[in-house]
CSV table of N, CA and C in Angstrom, one decimal:
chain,number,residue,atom,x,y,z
A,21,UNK,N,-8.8,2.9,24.2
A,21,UNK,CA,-9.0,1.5,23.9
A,21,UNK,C,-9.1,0.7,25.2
A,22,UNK,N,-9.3,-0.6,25.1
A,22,UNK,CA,-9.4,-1.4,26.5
A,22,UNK,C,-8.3,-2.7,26.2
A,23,UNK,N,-7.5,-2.2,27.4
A,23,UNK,CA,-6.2,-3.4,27.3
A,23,UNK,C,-6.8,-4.6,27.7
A,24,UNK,N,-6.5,-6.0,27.1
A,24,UNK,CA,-6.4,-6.6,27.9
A,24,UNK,C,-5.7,-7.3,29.3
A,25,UNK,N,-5.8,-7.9,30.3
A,25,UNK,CA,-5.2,-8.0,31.7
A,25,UNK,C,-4.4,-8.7,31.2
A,26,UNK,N,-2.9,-8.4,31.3
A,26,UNK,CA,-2.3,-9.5,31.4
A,26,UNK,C,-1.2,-10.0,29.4
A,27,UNK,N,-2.1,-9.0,28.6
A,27,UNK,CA,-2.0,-9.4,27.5
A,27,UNK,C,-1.8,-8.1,27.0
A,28,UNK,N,-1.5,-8.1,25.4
A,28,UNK,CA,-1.0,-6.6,24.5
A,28,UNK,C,-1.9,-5.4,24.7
A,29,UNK,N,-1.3,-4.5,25.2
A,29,UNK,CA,-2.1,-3.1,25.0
A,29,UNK,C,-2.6,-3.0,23.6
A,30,UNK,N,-3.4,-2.5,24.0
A,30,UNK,CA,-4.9,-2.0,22.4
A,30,UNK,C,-3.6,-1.0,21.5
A,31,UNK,N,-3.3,-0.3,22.3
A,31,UNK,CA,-2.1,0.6,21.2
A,31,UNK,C,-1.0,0.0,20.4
A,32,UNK,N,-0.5,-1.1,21.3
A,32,UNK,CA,0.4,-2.0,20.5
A,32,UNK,C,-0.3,-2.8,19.5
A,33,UNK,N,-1.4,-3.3,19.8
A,33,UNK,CA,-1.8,-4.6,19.0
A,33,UNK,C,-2.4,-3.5,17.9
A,34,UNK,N,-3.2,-2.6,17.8
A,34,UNK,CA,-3.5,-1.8,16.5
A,34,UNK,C,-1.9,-1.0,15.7
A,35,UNK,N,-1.3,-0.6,16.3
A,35,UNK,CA,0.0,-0.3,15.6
A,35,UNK,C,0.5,-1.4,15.1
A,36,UNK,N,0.6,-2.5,15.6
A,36,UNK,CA,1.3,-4.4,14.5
A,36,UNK,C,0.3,-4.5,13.8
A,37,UNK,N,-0.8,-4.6,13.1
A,37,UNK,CA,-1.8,-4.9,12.6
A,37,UNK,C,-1.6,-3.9,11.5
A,38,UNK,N,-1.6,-2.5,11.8
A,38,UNK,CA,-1.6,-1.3,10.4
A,38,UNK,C,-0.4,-1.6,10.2
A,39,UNK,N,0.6,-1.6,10.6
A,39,UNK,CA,2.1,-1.9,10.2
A,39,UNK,C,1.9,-2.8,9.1
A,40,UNK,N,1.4,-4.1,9.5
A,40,UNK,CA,1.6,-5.2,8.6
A,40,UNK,C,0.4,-4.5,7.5
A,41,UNK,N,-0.7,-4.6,7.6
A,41,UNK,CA,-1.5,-4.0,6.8
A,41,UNK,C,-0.6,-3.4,5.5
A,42,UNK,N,0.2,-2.3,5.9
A,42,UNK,CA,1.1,-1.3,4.9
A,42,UNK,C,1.6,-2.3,4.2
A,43,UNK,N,2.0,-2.9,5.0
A,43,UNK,CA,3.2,-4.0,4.1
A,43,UNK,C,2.8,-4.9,2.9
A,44,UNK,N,1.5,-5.7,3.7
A,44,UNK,CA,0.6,-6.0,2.4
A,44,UNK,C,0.2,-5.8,1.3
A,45,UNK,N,-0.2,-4.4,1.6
A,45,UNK,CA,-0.8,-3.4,0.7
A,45,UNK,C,0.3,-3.2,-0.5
A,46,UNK,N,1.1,-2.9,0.0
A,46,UNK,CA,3.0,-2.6,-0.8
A,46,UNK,C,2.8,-3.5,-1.2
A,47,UNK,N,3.1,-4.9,-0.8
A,47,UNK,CA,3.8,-5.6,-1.4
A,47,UNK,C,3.3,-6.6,-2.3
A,48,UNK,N,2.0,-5.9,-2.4
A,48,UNK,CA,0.8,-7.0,-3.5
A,48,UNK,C,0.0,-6.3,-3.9
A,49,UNK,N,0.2,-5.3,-4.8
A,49,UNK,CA,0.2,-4.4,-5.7
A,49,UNK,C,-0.8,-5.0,-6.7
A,50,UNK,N,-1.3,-5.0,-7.1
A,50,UNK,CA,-2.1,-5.2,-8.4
A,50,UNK,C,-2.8,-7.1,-8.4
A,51,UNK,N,-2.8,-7.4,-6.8
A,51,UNK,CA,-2.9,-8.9,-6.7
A,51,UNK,C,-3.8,-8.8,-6.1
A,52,UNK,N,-4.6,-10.2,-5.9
A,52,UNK,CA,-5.9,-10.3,-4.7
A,52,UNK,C,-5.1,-11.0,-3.8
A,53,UNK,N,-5.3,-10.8,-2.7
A,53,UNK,CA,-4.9,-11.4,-1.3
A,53,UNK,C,-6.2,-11.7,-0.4
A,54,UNK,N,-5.8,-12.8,0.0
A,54,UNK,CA,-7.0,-13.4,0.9
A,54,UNK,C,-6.0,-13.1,2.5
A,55,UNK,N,-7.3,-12.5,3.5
A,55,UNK,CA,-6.7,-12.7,4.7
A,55,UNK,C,-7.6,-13.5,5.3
A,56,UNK,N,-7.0,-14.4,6.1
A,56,UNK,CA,-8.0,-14.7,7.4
A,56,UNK,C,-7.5,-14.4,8.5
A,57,UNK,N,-8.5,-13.8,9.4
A,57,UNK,CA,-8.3,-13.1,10.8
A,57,UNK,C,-9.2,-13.4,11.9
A,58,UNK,N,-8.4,-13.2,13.2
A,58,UNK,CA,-9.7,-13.3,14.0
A,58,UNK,C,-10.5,-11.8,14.2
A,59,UNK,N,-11.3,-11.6,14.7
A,59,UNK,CA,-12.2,-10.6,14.9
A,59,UNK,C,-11.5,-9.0,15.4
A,60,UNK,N,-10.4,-9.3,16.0
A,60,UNK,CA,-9.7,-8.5,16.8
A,60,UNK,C,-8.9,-7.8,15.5
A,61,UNK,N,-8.1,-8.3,15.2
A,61,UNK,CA,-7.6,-7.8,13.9
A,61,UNK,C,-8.1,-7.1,12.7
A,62,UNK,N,-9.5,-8.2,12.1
A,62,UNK,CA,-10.3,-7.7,11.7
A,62,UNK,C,-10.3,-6.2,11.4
A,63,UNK,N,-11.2,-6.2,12.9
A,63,UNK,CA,-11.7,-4.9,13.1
A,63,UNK,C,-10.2,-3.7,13.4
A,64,UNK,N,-9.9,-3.9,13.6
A,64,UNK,CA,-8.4,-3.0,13.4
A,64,UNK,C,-8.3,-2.6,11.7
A,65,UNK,N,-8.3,-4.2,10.8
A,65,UNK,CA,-7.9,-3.7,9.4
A,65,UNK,C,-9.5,-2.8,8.8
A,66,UNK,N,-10.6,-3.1,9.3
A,66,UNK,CA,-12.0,-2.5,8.5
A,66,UNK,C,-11.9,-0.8,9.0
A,67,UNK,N,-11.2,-0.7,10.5
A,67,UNK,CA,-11.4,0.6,11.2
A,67,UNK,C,-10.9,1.4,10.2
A,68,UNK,N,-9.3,0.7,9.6
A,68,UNK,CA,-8.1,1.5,9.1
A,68,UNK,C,-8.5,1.3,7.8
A,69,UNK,N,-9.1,0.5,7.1
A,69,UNK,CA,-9.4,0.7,5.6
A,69,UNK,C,-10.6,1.9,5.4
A,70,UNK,N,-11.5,2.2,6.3
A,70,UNK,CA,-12.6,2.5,6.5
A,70,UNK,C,-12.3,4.3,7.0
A,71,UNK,N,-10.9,4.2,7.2
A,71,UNK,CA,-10.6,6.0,8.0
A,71,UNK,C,-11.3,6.1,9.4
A,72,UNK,N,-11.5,5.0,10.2
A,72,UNK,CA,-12.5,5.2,11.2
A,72,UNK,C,-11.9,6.1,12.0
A,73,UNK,N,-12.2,7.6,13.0
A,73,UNK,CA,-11.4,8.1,13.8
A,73,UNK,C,-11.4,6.8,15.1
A,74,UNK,N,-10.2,6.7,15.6
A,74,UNK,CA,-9.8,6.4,16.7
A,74,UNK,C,-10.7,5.9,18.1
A,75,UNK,N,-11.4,7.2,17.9
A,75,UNK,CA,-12.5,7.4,19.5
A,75,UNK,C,-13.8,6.8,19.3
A,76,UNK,N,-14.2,5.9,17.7
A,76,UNK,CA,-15.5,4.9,16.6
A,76,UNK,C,-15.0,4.0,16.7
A,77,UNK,N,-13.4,3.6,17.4
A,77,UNK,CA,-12.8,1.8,16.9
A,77,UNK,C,-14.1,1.1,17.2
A,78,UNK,N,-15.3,1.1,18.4
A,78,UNK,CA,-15.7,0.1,18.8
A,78,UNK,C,-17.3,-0.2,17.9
A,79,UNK,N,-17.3,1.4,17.2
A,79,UNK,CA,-18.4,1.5,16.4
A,79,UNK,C,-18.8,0.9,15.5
A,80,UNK,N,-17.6,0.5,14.6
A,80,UNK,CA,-18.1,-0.3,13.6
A,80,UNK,C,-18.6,-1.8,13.5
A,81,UNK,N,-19.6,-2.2,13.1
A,81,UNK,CA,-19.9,-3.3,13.3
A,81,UNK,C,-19.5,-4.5,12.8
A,82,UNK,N,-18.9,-5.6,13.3
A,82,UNK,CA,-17.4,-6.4,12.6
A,82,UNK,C,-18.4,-7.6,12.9
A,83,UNK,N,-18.4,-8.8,12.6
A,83,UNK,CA,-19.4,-9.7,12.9
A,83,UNK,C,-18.8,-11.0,12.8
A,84,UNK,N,-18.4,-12.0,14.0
A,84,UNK,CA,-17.3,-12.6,14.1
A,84,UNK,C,-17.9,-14.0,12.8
A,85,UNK,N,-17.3,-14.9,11.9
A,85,UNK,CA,-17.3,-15.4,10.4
A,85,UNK,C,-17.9,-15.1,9.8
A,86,UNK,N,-17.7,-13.6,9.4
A,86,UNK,CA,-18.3,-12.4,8.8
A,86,UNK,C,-17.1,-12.7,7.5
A,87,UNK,N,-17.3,-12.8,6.3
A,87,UNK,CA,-16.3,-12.5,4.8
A,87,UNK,C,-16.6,-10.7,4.0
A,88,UNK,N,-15.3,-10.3,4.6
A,88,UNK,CA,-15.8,-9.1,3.9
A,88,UNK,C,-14.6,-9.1,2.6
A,89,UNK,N,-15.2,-8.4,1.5
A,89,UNK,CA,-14.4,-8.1,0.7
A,89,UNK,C,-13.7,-6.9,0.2
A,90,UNK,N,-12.7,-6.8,0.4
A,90,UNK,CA,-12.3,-5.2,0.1
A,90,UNK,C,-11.8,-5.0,-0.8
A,91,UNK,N,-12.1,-4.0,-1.6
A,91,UNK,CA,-11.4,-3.7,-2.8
A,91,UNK,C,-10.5,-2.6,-3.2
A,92,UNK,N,-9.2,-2.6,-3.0
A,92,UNK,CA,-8.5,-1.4,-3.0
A,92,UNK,C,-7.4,-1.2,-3.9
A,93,UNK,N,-7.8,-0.3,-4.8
A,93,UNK,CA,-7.2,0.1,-5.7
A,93,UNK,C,-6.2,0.9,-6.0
A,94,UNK,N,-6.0,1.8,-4.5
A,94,UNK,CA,-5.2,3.1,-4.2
A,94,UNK,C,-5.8,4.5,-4.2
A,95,UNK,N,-7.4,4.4,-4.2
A,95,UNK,CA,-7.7,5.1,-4.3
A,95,UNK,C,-8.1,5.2,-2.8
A,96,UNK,N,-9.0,6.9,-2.5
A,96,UNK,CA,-9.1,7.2,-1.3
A,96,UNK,C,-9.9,6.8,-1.0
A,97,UNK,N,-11.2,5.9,-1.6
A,97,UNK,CA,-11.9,5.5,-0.9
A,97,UNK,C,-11.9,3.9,-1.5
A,98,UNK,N,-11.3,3.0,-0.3
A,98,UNK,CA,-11.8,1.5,-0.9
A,98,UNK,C,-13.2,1.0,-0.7
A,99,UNK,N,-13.6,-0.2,-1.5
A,99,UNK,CA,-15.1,-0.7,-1.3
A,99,UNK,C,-14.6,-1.3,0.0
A,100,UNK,N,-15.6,-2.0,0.8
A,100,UNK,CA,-15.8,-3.0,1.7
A,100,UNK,C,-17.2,-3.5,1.5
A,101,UNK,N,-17.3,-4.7,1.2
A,101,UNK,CA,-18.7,-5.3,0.9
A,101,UNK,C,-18.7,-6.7,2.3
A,102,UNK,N,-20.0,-6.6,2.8
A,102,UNK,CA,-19.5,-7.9,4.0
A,102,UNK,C,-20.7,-9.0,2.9
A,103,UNK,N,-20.2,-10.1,2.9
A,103,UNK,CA,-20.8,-11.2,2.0
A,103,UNK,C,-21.4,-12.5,2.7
């Protein structure tokens, strides 16, 4: 990943992001949750909903006041629809 100078290493800031992610996910079970995020995060949560390997983080195409909608059921594969 590419650290910022001065600011959070890419491994820290993607490890706080999936952390919370889990927590979300747990703790709003059967609910719709709206997030709003900036781009950085985003793309952290679409990599990690998406199973992206690690070495594609920069691959996916995230598109900054992009509304995506995810739909996740618990199953292995969730939707992501960008709107």
């Amino acid at each position: 990943g590419i650290d910022i100078p001065q600011g959070e290493k890419m491994s820290g800031f993607t490890c706080r992001i999936r952390k919370e992610l889990k927590n979300i996910i747990s703790e709003n079970r059967n609910k719709t949750v709206v997030l709003v995020s900036h781009l950085g995060a985003m793309r952290v949560i679409l990599n990690t909903i998406l199973k992206v390997k690690d070495g594609d983080f920069w691959k996916l195409e995230v598109e900054p006041t992009a509304i995506y909608s995810i739909e996740y059921n618990g199953s292995l594969r969730p939707g992501v629809t960008k709107i």
